């Protein structure tokens, strides 16, 4: 598996945990050895793993959480300069169209989230055709 494919796999695992309301899987996806940050739409930045995981537990256990779908996933690898990769994509959560960036760090042999930012998109993006095995759709 290429590094880009491995990053897209980690990104897809994030959206799968989100869509399925799986707090344990979500927790396992976040880095432990570096500082983490998450900016949910309309929220202030959450700093530190404990605050980020607590926010996801609250979101994922909410009984009326809207469905999530992600598309147009694109990877930028910064390795070997730094063990980092950035995935940008678009999201639909309920009726809201969002733009998102998910920053991954290569930690103990796997790609794990260390930063996420999602917010409203100014306009509807064109849906890009993904190569086989690329992109995220839930």
Short mmCIF file of N, CA, C and O in Angstrom, two decimals:
data_model
loop_
_atom_site.label_atom_id
_atom_site.label_comp_id
_atom_site.label_asym_id
_atom_site.label_seq_id
_atom_site.Cartn_x
_atom_site.Cartn_y
_atom_site.Cartn_z
N UNK A 1 0.86 -1.17 0.00
CA UNK A 1 0.00 0.00 0.00
C UNK A 1 0.91 1.24 0.00
O UNK A 1 1.84 1.32 0.78
N UNK A 2 0.61 2.19 -0.87
CA UNK A 2 1.39 3.43 -0.89
C UNK A 2 1.08 4.27 0.35
O UNK A 2 0.05 4.05 1.01
N UNK A 3 1.95 5.23 0.65
CA UNK A 3 1.69 6.11 1.80
C UNK A 3 0.41 6.92 1.58
O UNK A 3 -0.37 7.11 2.51
N UNK A 4 0.18 7.41 0.37
CA UNK A 4 -1.06 8.15 0.10
C UNK A 4 -2.28 7.29 0.35
O UNK A 4 -3.26 7.74 0.94
N UNK A 5 -2.23 6.04 -0.09
CA UNK A 5 -3.36 5.12 0.14
C UNK A 5 -3.54 4.85 1.63
O UNK A 5 -4.67 4.77 2.12
N UNK A 6 -2.44 4.74 2.37
CA UNK A 6 -2.53 4.50 3.82
C UNK A 6 -3.16 5.70 4.53
O UNK A 6 -3.95 5.53 5.46
N UNK A 7 -2.82 6.90 4.08
CA UNK A 7 -3.41 8.11 4.68
C UNK A 7 -4.91 8.15 4.36
O UNK A 7 -5.73 8.43 5.24
N UNK A 8 -5.27 7.87 3.11
CA UNK A 8 -6.70 7.85 2.75
C UNK A 8 -7.45 6.79 3.52
O UNK A 8 -8.60 6.98 3.91
N UNK A 9 -6.81 5.65 3.79
CA UNK A 9 -7.42 4.60 4.60
C UNK A 9 -7.69 5.11 6.01
O UNK A 9 -8.77 4.89 6.57
N UNK A 10 -6.72 5.81 6.61
CA UNK A 10 -6.89 6.38 7.95
C UNK A 10 -8.00 7.44 7.94
O UNK A 10 -8.81 7.52 8.86
N UNK A 11 -8.04 8.24 6.89
CA UNK A 11 -9.08 9.27 6.77
C UNK A 11 -10.45 8.61 6.66
O UNK A 11 -11.42 9.04 7.30
N UNK A 12 -10.53 7.54 5.86
CA UNK A 12 -11.80 6.82 5.72
C UNK A 12 -12.23 6.20 7.05
O UNK A 12 -13.41 6.19 7.39
N UNK A 13 -11.26 5.68 7.81
CA UNK A 13 -11.57 5.10 9.12
C UNK A 13 -12.15 6.17 10.05
O UNK A 13 -13.06 5.89 10.84
N UNK A 14 -11.65 7.41 9.94
CA UNK A 14 -12.20 8.52 10.73
C UNK A 14 -13.68 8.73 10.38
O UNK A 14 -14.54 8.79 11.27
N UNK A 15 -13.99 8.83 9.10
CA UNK A 15 -15.38 9.06 8.70
C UNK A 15 -16.28 7.87 9.00
O UNK A 15 -17.45 8.04 9.29
N UNK A 16 -15.72 6.67 8.95
CA UNK A 16 -16.51 5.49 9.32
C UNK A 16 -16.85 5.53 10.80
O UNK A 16 -18.00 5.27 11.19
N UNK A 17 -15.87 5.84 11.66
CA UNK A 17 -16.14 5.95 13.10
C UNK A 17 -17.16 7.05 13.36
O UNK A 17 -18.06 6.89 14.20
N UNK A 18 -17.05 8.16 12.65
CA UNK A 18 -17.98 9.28 12.77
C UNK A 18 -19.39 8.83 12.37
O UNK A 18 -20.35 9.00 13.12
N UNK A 19 -19.51 8.21 11.20
CA UNK A 19 -20.82 7.80 10.69
C UNK A 19 -21.48 6.74 11.57
O UNK A 19 -22.70 6.74 11.72
N UNK A 20 -20.67 5.87 12.16
CA UNK A 20 -21.21 4.77 12.96
C UNK A 20 -21.36 5.14 14.44
O UNK A 20 -21.83 4.32 15.23
N UNK A 21 -20.93 6.34 14.81
CA UNK A 21 -21.02 6.75 16.21
C UNK A 21 -20.13 5.91 17.11
O UNK A 21 -20.45 5.68 18.27
N UNK A 22 -18.99 5.48 16.60
CA UNK A 22 -18.09 4.58 17.31
C UNK A 22 -17.02 5.38 18.06
O UNK A 22 -15.96 5.69 17.51
N UNK A 23 -17.29 5.69 19.32
CA UNK A 23 -16.38 6.52 20.12
C UNK A 23 -15.04 5.83 20.36
O UNK A 23 -14.00 6.49 20.38
N UNK A 24 -15.04 4.53 20.54
CA UNK A 24 -13.78 3.81 20.78
C UNK A 24 -12.89 3.85 19.54
O UNK A 24 -11.69 4.06 19.64
N UNK A 25 -13.48 3.62 18.38
CA UNK A 25 -12.71 3.70 17.14
C UNK A 25 -12.20 5.12 16.92
O UNK A 25 -11.06 5.31 16.50
N UNK A 26 -13.04 6.11 17.22
CA UNK A 26 -12.61 7.50 17.07
C UNK A 26 -11.42 7.79 17.97
O UNK A 26 -10.44 8.40 17.55
N UNK A 27 -11.50 7.35 19.21
CA UNK A 27 -10.40 7.58 20.15
C UNK A 27 -9.10 6.95 19.65
O UNK A 27 -8.03 7.54 19.75
N UNK A 28 -9.19 5.75 19.10
CA UNK A 28 -8.01 5.04 18.61
C UNK A 28 -7.36 5.74 17.41
O UNK A 28 -6.17 5.55 17.15
N UNK A 29 -8.12 6.55 16.70
CA UNK A 29 -7.60 7.24 15.51
C UNK A 29 -6.77 8.47 15.83
O UNK A 29 -6.01 8.94 14.99
N UNK A 30 -6.89 9.01 17.04
CA UNK A 30 -6.20 10.25 17.40
C UNK A 30 -4.83 9.95 17.98
O UNK A 30 -4.65 9.02 18.76
N UNK A 31 -3.85 10.76 17.61
CA UNK A 31 -2.47 10.59 18.04
C UNK A 31 -2.36 10.71 19.56
O UNK A 31 -3.14 11.41 20.20
N UNK A 32 -1.37 10.03 20.08
CA UNK A 32 -1.09 10.06 21.52
C UNK A 32 0.25 10.70 21.83
O UNK A 32 0.45 11.21 22.93
N UNK A 33 1.18 10.70 20.88
CA UNK A 33 2.54 11.16 21.15
C UNK A 33 2.82 12.60 20.76
O UNK A 33 3.94 13.08 20.96
N UNK A 34 1.84 13.28 20.16
CA UNK A 34 2.01 14.69 19.78
C UNK A 34 0.79 15.47 20.24
O UNK A 34 -0.25 14.89 20.55
N UNK A 35 0.92 16.78 20.27
CA UNK A 35 -0.21 17.64 20.63
C UNK A 35 -1.30 17.50 19.57
O UNK A 35 -1.00 17.42 18.38
N UNK A 36 -2.55 17.48 20.01
CA UNK A 36 -3.67 17.40 19.06
C UNK A 36 -4.59 18.61 19.25
O UNK A 36 -4.63 19.22 20.31
N UNK A 37 -5.32 18.91 18.17
CA UNK A 37 -6.25 20.04 18.18
C UNK A 37 -7.41 19.69 17.26
O UNK A 37 -7.23 19.03 16.24
N UNK A 38 -8.60 20.13 17.63
CA UNK A 38 -9.77 19.90 16.80
C UNK A 38 -10.66 21.15 16.83
O UNK A 38 -10.91 21.70 17.90
N UNK A 39 -11.10 21.57 15.65
CA UNK A 39 -12.03 22.70 15.55
C UNK A 39 -13.29 22.19 14.86
O UNK A 39 -13.32 21.98 13.66
N UNK A 40 -14.32 21.94 15.69
CA UNK A 40 -15.62 21.55 15.15
C UNK A 40 -16.31 22.79 14.61
O UNK A 40 -16.05 23.90 15.09
N UNK A 41 -17.19 22.67 13.62
CA UNK A 41 -17.89 23.84 13.08
C UNK A 41 -18.59 24.64 14.18
O UNK A 41 -19.36 24.09 14.96
N UNK A 42 -18.27 25.91 14.25
CA UNK A 42 -18.90 26.80 15.22
C UNK A 42 -18.31 26.74 16.62
O UNK A 42 -18.77 27.43 17.51
N UNK A 43 -17.28 25.92 16.84
CA UNK A 43 -16.65 25.78 18.15
C UNK A 43 -15.31 26.51 18.17
O UNK A 43 -14.69 26.73 17.13
N UNK A 44 -14.84 26.82 19.35
CA UNK A 44 -13.47 27.27 19.51
C UNK A 44 -12.55 26.05 19.40
O UNK A 44 -13.00 24.91 19.53
N UNK A 45 -11.27 26.31 19.18
CA UNK A 45 -10.30 25.22 19.07
C UNK A 45 -10.21 24.45 20.39
O UNK A 45 -10.13 25.06 21.47
N UNK A 46 -10.24 23.15 20.29
CA UNK A 46 -10.04 22.28 21.44
C UNK A 46 -8.59 21.80 21.40
O UNK A 46 -8.15 21.22 20.40
N UNK A 47 -7.86 22.05 22.46
CA UNK A 47 -6.45 21.69 22.51
C UNK A 47 -6.23 20.56 23.51
O UNK A 47 -6.78 20.60 24.61
N UNK A 48 -5.47 19.58 23.11
CA UNK A 48 -5.15 18.46 23.97
C UNK A 48 -6.04 17.27 23.70
O UNK A 48 -7.23 17.39 23.41
N UNK A 49 -5.43 16.09 23.80
CA UNK A 49 -6.13 14.85 23.47
C UNK A 49 -7.37 14.65 24.34
O UNK A 49 -8.43 14.25 23.85
N UNK A 50 -7.28 14.92 25.62
CA UNK A 50 -8.42 14.70 26.51
C UNK A 50 -9.63 15.53 26.08
O UNK A 50 -10.75 15.01 26.00
N UNK A 51 -9.42 16.81 25.79
CA UNK A 51 -10.53 17.68 25.37
C UNK A 51 -11.11 17.24 24.03
O UNK A 51 -12.33 17.24 23.83
N UNK A 52 -10.23 16.84 23.10
CA UNK A 52 -10.69 16.40 21.78
C UNK A 52 -11.51 15.12 21.89
O UNK A 52 -12.61 15.03 21.33
N UNK A 53 -11.01 14.14 22.62
CA UNK A 53 -11.72 12.87 22.76
C UNK A 53 -13.04 13.08 23.50
O UNK A 53 -14.08 12.51 23.12
N UNK A 54 -13.04 13.91 24.51
CA UNK A 54 -14.29 14.21 25.24
C UNK A 54 -15.32 14.82 24.31
O UNK A 54 -16.51 14.48 24.36
N UNK A 55 -14.89 15.72 23.42
CA UNK A 55 -15.83 16.34 22.48
C UNK A 55 -16.42 15.30 21.54
O UNK A 55 -17.62 15.32 21.25
N UNK A 56 -15.59 14.38 21.04
CA UNK A 56 -16.09 13.35 20.13
C UNK A 56 -17.04 12.40 20.84
O UNK A 56 -18.04 11.98 20.27
N UNK A 57 -16.74 12.07 22.08
CA UNK A 57 -17.66 11.20 22.83
C UNK A 57 -19.03 11.88 22.95
O UNK A 57 -20.07 11.23 22.79
N UNK A 58 -19.03 13.18 23.22
CA UNK A 58 -20.30 13.91 23.34
C UNK A 58 -21.04 13.95 22.00
O UNK A 58 -22.25 13.74 21.94
N UNK A 59 -20.32 14.21 20.94
CA UNK A 59 -20.94 14.28 19.60
C UNK A 59 -21.49 12.92 19.19
O UNK A 59 -22.62 12.80 18.71
N UNK A 60 -20.69 11.87 19.37
CA UNK A 60 -21.06 10.55 18.87
C UNK A 60 -22.14 9.86 19.68
O UNK A 60 -22.80 8.96 19.18
N UNK A 61 -22.34 10.30 20.91
CA UNK A 61 -23.39 9.68 21.72
C UNK A 61 -24.67 10.49 21.71
O UNK A 61 -25.64 10.12 22.35
N UNK A 62 -24.68 11.58 20.95
CA UNK A 62 -25.89 12.40 20.83
C UNK A 62 -26.92 11.61 20.03
O UNK A 62 -26.64 11.15 18.92
N UNK A 63 -28.12 11.43 20.57
CA UNK A 63 -29.11 10.56 19.92
C UNK A 63 -29.60 11.07 18.57
O UNK A 63 -30.12 10.29 17.78
N UNK A 64 -29.45 12.34 18.28
CA UNK A 64 -29.97 12.89 17.03
C UNK A 64 -28.85 13.37 16.12
O UNK A 64 -29.03 14.33 15.36
N UNK A 65 -27.68 12.74 16.18
CA UNK A 65 -26.56 13.14 15.34
C UNK A 65 -26.93 12.93 13.87
O UNK A 65 -27.42 11.88 13.49
N UNK A 66 -26.70 13.95 13.03
CA UNK A 66 -27.02 13.81 11.61
C UNK A 66 -26.02 12.90 10.91
O UNK A 66 -24.90 12.72 11.39
N UNK A 67 -26.42 12.32 9.78
CA UNK A 67 -25.49 11.47 9.04
C UNK A 67 -24.35 12.32 8.47
O UNK A 67 -24.49 13.52 8.26
N UNK A 68 -23.22 11.67 8.23
CA UNK A 68 -22.05 12.36 7.68
C UNK A 68 -21.63 11.66 6.39
O UNK A 68 -21.74 10.45 6.26
N UNK A 69 -21.20 12.47 5.43
CA UNK A 69 -20.67 11.96 4.18
C UNK A 69 -19.49 12.84 3.81
O UNK A 69 -19.55 14.07 3.95
N UNK A 70 -18.41 12.23 3.38
CA UNK A 70 -17.23 12.98 2.94
C UNK A 70 -16.91 12.62 1.50
O UNK A 70 -17.13 11.48 1.08
N UNK A 71 -16.40 13.59 0.75
CA UNK A 71 -16.06 13.34 -0.64
C UNK A 71 -14.95 14.31 -1.06
O UNK A 71 -14.62 15.23 -0.35
N UNK A 72 -14.38 14.07 -2.24
CA UNK A 72 -13.29 14.87 -2.79
C UNK A 72 -12.04 14.83 -1.92
O UNK A 72 -11.32 15.82 -1.79
N UNK A 73 -11.73 13.70 -1.31
CA UNK A 73 -10.54 13.59 -0.46
C UNK A 73 -9.28 13.67 -1.31
O UNK A 73 -9.16 12.98 -2.32
N UNK A 74 -8.36 14.53 -0.89
CA UNK A 74 -7.07 14.71 -1.56
C UNK A 74 -5.97 14.69 -0.50
O UNK A 74 -6.13 15.26 0.56
N UNK A 75 -4.84 14.05 -0.82
CA UNK A 75 -3.74 13.90 0.14
C UNK A 75 -2.54 14.72 -0.32
O UNK A 75 -2.20 14.75 -1.50
N UNK A 76 -1.90 15.38 0.66
CA UNK A 76 -0.60 16.00 0.47
C UNK A 76 0.33 15.37 1.49
O UNK A 76 0.10 15.51 2.70
N UNK A 77 1.36 14.67 1.02
CA UNK A 77 2.32 14.05 1.92
C UNK A 77 3.49 15.00 2.15
O UNK A 77 3.99 15.60 1.20
N UNK A 78 3.91 15.12 3.39
CA UNK A 78 5.07 15.93 3.72
C UNK A 78 6.28 15.06 4.05
O UNK A 78 7.36 15.55 4.28
N UNK A 79 6.08 13.73 4.11
CA UNK A 79 7.16 12.79 4.35
C UNK A 79 8.04 12.76 3.09
O UNK A 79 7.53 12.93 1.99
N UNK A 80 9.35 12.57 3.16
CA UNK A 80 10.14 12.26 4.33
C UNK A 80 10.61 13.49 5.11
O UNK A 80 11.28 13.34 6.13
N UNK A 81 10.26 14.69 4.67
CA UNK A 81 10.68 15.89 5.41
C UNK A 81 10.12 15.87 6.83
O UNK A 81 10.80 16.16 7.80
N UNK A 82 8.86 15.54 6.96
CA UNK A 82 8.19 15.41 8.25
C UNK A 82 7.18 14.28 8.12
O UNK A 82 6.62 14.07 7.05
N UNK A 83 6.94 13.56 9.21
CA UNK A 83 5.99 12.43 9.14
C UNK A 83 4.54 12.91 9.20
O UNK A 83 3.77 12.54 10.07
N UNK A 84 4.18 13.81 8.26
CA UNK A 84 2.85 14.42 8.26
C UNK A 84 2.18 14.25 6.90
O UNK A 84 2.85 14.20 5.87
N UNK A 85 0.86 14.22 6.93
CA UNK A 85 0.06 14.19 5.70
C UNK A 85 -1.21 14.98 5.95
O UNK A 85 -1.79 14.92 7.04
N UNK A 86 -1.63 15.74 4.97
CA UNK A 86 -2.84 16.55 5.06
C UNK A 86 -3.87 16.02 4.08
O UNK A 86 -3.57 15.81 2.91
N UNK A 87 -5.08 15.79 4.59
CA UNK A 87 -6.20 15.41 3.73
C UNK A 87 -7.20 16.56 3.76
O UNK A 87 -7.61 17.00 4.83
N UNK A 88 -7.54 17.06 2.60
CA UNK A 88 -8.61 18.05 2.49
C UNK A 88 -9.77 17.37 1.80
O UNK A 88 -9.59 16.50 0.94
N UNK A 89 -10.98 17.74 2.22
CA UNK A 89 -12.17 17.14 1.62
C UNK A 89 -13.37 18.02 1.89
O UNK A 89 -13.27 19.05 2.55
N UNK A 90 -14.48 17.61 1.35
CA UNK A 90 -15.76 18.26 1.61
C UNK A 90 -16.60 17.30 2.41
O UNK A 90 -16.45 16.09 2.30
N UNK A 91 -17.49 17.85 3.23
CA UNK A 91 -18.37 17.04 4.07
C UNK A 91 -19.80 17.53 3.92
O UNK A 91 -20.04 18.72 3.71
N UNK A 92 -20.70 16.60 4.06
CA UNK A 92 -22.10 16.93 4.25
C UNK A 92 -22.49 16.29 5.57
O UNK A 92 -22.34 15.08 5.76
N UNK A 93 -22.90 17.11 6.52
CA UNK A 93 -23.36 16.63 7.81
C UNK A 93 -24.79 17.14 7.97
O UNK A 93 -25.01 18.34 8.09
N UNK A 94 -25.74 16.20 7.92
CA UNK A 94 -27.14 16.62 7.89
C UNK A 94 -27.37 17.41 6.61
O UNK A 94 -27.10 16.91 5.51
N UNK A 95 -27.78 18.65 6.74
CA UNK A 95 -28.00 19.51 5.57
C UNK A 95 -26.90 20.54 5.40
O UNK A 95 -27.01 21.44 4.57
N UNK A 96 -25.82 20.41 6.16
CA UNK A 96 -24.74 21.39 6.13
C UNK A 96 -23.60 20.94 5.23
O UNK A 96 -23.10 19.82 5.36
N UNK A 97 -23.16 21.82 4.33
CA UNK A 97 -22.01 21.58 3.48
C UNK A 97 -20.79 22.21 4.14
O UNK A 97 -20.81 23.40 4.47
N UNK A 98 -19.75 21.41 4.34
CA UNK A 98 -18.55 21.87 5.04
C UNK A 98 -17.30 21.58 4.22
O UNK A 98 -17.30 20.70 3.37
N UNK A 99 -16.25 22.34 4.51
CA UNK A 99 -14.92 22.05 4.01
C UNK A 99 -14.10 21.61 5.21
O UNK A 99 -14.25 22.17 6.30
N UNK A 100 -13.26 20.60 5.03
CA UNK A 100 -12.51 20.06 6.16
C UNK A 100 -11.06 19.80 5.80
O UNK A 100 -10.73 19.54 4.64
N UNK A 101 -10.21 19.89 6.82
CA UNK A 101 -8.82 19.47 6.69
C UNK A 101 -8.51 18.56 7.87
O UNK A 101 -8.88 18.86 9.01
N UNK A 102 -7.88 17.44 7.57
CA UNK A 102 -7.49 16.45 8.58
C UNK A 102 -5.99 16.24 8.45
O UNK A 102 -5.51 15.78 7.41
N UNK A 103 -5.25 16.58 9.50
CA UNK A 103 -3.80 16.45 9.50
C UNK A 103 -3.43 15.17 10.25
O UNK A 103 -3.87 14.97 11.38
N UNK A 104 -2.63 14.33 9.61
CA UNK A 104 -2.22 13.05 10.17
C UNK A 104 -0.72 13.07 10.45
O UNK A 104 0.05 13.67 9.71
N UNK A 105 -0.34 12.38 11.51
CA UNK A 105 1.07 12.17 11.86
C UNK A 105 1.32 10.66 11.81
O UNK A 105 0.46 9.87 12.17
N UNK A 106 2.50 10.29 11.31
CA UNK A 106 2.85 8.88 11.27
C UNK A 106 3.41 8.52 12.64
O UNK A 106 4.47 8.98 13.03
N UNK A 107 2.65 7.72 13.39
CA UNK A 107 2.97 7.42 14.78
C UNK A 107 2.93 5.91 14.99
O UNK A 107 1.89 5.29 14.74
N UNK A 108 4.03 5.35 15.43
CA UNK A 108 4.13 3.91 15.71
C UNK A 108 3.64 3.06 14.52
O UNK A 108 2.91 2.08 14.69
N UNK A 109 4.02 3.49 13.34
CA UNK A 109 3.75 2.70 12.14
C UNK A 109 2.40 2.91 11.48
O UNK A 109 2.12 2.27 10.47
N UNK A 110 1.56 3.79 12.03
CA UNK A 110 0.26 4.06 11.41
C UNK A 110 0.01 5.56 11.35
O UNK A 110 0.61 6.34 12.09
N UNK A 111 -0.87 5.97 10.46
CA UNK A 111 -1.25 7.36 10.35
C UNK A 111 -2.38 7.65 11.33
O UNK A 111 -3.40 6.96 11.32
N UNK A 112 -2.18 8.66 12.20
CA UNK A 112 -3.19 9.02 13.21
C UNK A 112 -3.45 10.52 13.15
O UNK A 112 -2.55 11.32 12.88
N UNK A 113 -4.69 10.89 13.42
CA UNK A 113 -5.07 12.31 13.41
C UNK A 113 -4.35 13.10 14.49
O UNK A 113 -4.21 12.62 15.63
N UNK A 114 -3.91 14.31 14.14
CA UNK A 114 -3.37 15.22 15.16
C UNK A 114 -4.04 16.58 15.08
O UNK A 114 -3.94 17.36 16.03
N UNK A 115 -4.70 16.88 13.98
CA UNK A 115 -5.41 18.16 13.86
C UNK A 115 -6.56 17.99 12.88
O UNK A 115 -6.42 17.35 11.84
N UNK A 116 -7.69 18.60 13.21
CA UNK A 116 -8.86 18.57 12.33
C UNK A 116 -9.53 19.92 12.41
O UNK A 116 -9.65 20.51 13.49
N UNK A 117 -9.96 20.41 11.26
CA UNK A 117 -10.71 21.66 11.22
C UNK A 117 -11.79 21.51 10.16
O UNK A 117 -11.52 21.12 9.04
N UNK A 118 -13.02 21.81 10.55
CA UNK A 118 -14.15 21.70 9.65
C UNK A 118 -15.02 22.93 9.83
O UNK A 118 -15.26 23.37 10.95
N UNK A 119 -15.47 23.50 8.72
CA UNK A 119 -16.34 24.67 8.80
C UNK A 119 -17.17 24.83 7.55
O UNK A 119 -16.97 24.12 6.55
N UNK A 120 -18.13 25.75 7.59
CA UNK A 120 -19.04 25.94 6.46
C UNK A 120 -18.31 26.25 5.16
O UNK A 120 -17.30 26.96 5.17
N UNK A 121 -18.83 25.73 4.08
CA UNK A 121 -18.29 26.00 2.76
C UNK A 121 -19.10 27.11 2.11
O UNK A 121 -20.33 27.14 2.23
N UNK A 122 -18.42 28.02 1.46
CA UNK A 122 -19.08 29.17 0.85
C UNK A 122 -19.94 28.77 -0.34
O UNK A 122 -20.94 29.42 -0.64
N UNK A 123 -19.54 27.72 -1.03
CA UNK A 123 -20.29 27.29 -2.20
C UNK A 123 -20.17 25.79 -2.37
O UNK A 123 -19.25 25.18 -1.84
N UNK A 124 -21.10 25.23 -3.11
CA UNK A 124 -21.09 23.78 -3.34
C UNK A 124 -19.92 23.42 -4.26
O UNK A 124 -19.76 24.02 -5.32
N UNK A 125 -19.08 22.47 -3.85
CA UNK A 125 -17.96 22.06 -4.69
C UNK A 125 -18.40 21.12 -5.78
O UNK A 125 -19.45 20.49 -5.69
N UNK A 126 -17.60 21.04 -6.82
CA UNK A 126 -17.81 20.03 -7.84
C UNK A 126 -17.36 18.71 -7.24
O UNK A 126 -16.35 18.65 -6.55
N UNK A 127 -18.10 17.66 -7.50
CA UNK A 127 -17.69 16.34 -7.02
C UNK A 127 -16.66 15.80 -7.98
O UNK A 127 -16.91 15.68 -9.18
N UNK A 128 -15.47 15.50 -7.45
CA UNK A 128 -14.39 14.98 -8.26
C UNK A 128 -14.50 13.47 -8.33
O UNK A 128 -14.88 12.82 -7.35
N UNK A 129 -14.15 12.91 -9.46
CA UNK A 129 -14.13 11.45 -9.60
C UNK A 129 -12.88 10.94 -8.91
O UNK A 129 -11.78 11.40 -9.18
N UNK A 130 -13.05 10.00 -8.00
CA UNK A 130 -11.91 9.41 -7.29
C UNK A 130 -11.36 8.24 -8.08
O UNK A 130 -12.10 7.54 -8.78
N UNK A 131 -10.05 8.04 -7.98
CA UNK A 131 -9.43 6.85 -8.54
C UNK A 131 -9.90 5.65 -7.73
O UNK A 131 -10.25 5.80 -6.55
N UNK A 132 -9.90 4.47 -8.29
CA UNK A 132 -10.30 3.29 -7.51
C UNK A 132 -9.48 3.20 -6.22
O UNK A 132 -8.28 3.33 -6.24
N UNK A 133 -10.18 3.02 -5.10
CA UNK A 133 -9.51 2.91 -3.81
C UNK A 133 -9.20 4.24 -3.16
O UNK A 133 -8.63 4.29 -2.09
N UNK A 134 -9.55 5.36 -3.78
CA UNK A 134 -9.30 6.66 -3.21
C UNK A 134 -10.61 7.35 -2.87
O UNK A 134 -11.64 7.03 -3.41
N UNK A 135 -10.53 8.32 -1.98
CA UNK A 135 -11.72 9.09 -1.63
C UNK A 135 -12.48 8.44 -0.50
O UNK A 135 -12.17 7.34 -0.08
N UNK A 136 -13.47 9.16 -0.01
CA UNK A 136 -14.25 8.67 1.12
C UNK A 136 -15.71 8.93 0.84
O UNK A 136 -16.06 10.02 0.42
N UNK A 137 -16.52 7.95 1.08
CA UNK A 137 -17.96 8.14 0.91
C UNK A 137 -18.66 7.33 1.97
O UNK A 137 -18.46 6.12 2.07
N UNK A 138 -19.45 7.98 2.82
CA UNK A 138 -20.22 7.29 3.87
C UNK A 138 -21.61 7.83 3.89
O UNK A 138 -21.85 8.95 3.70
#
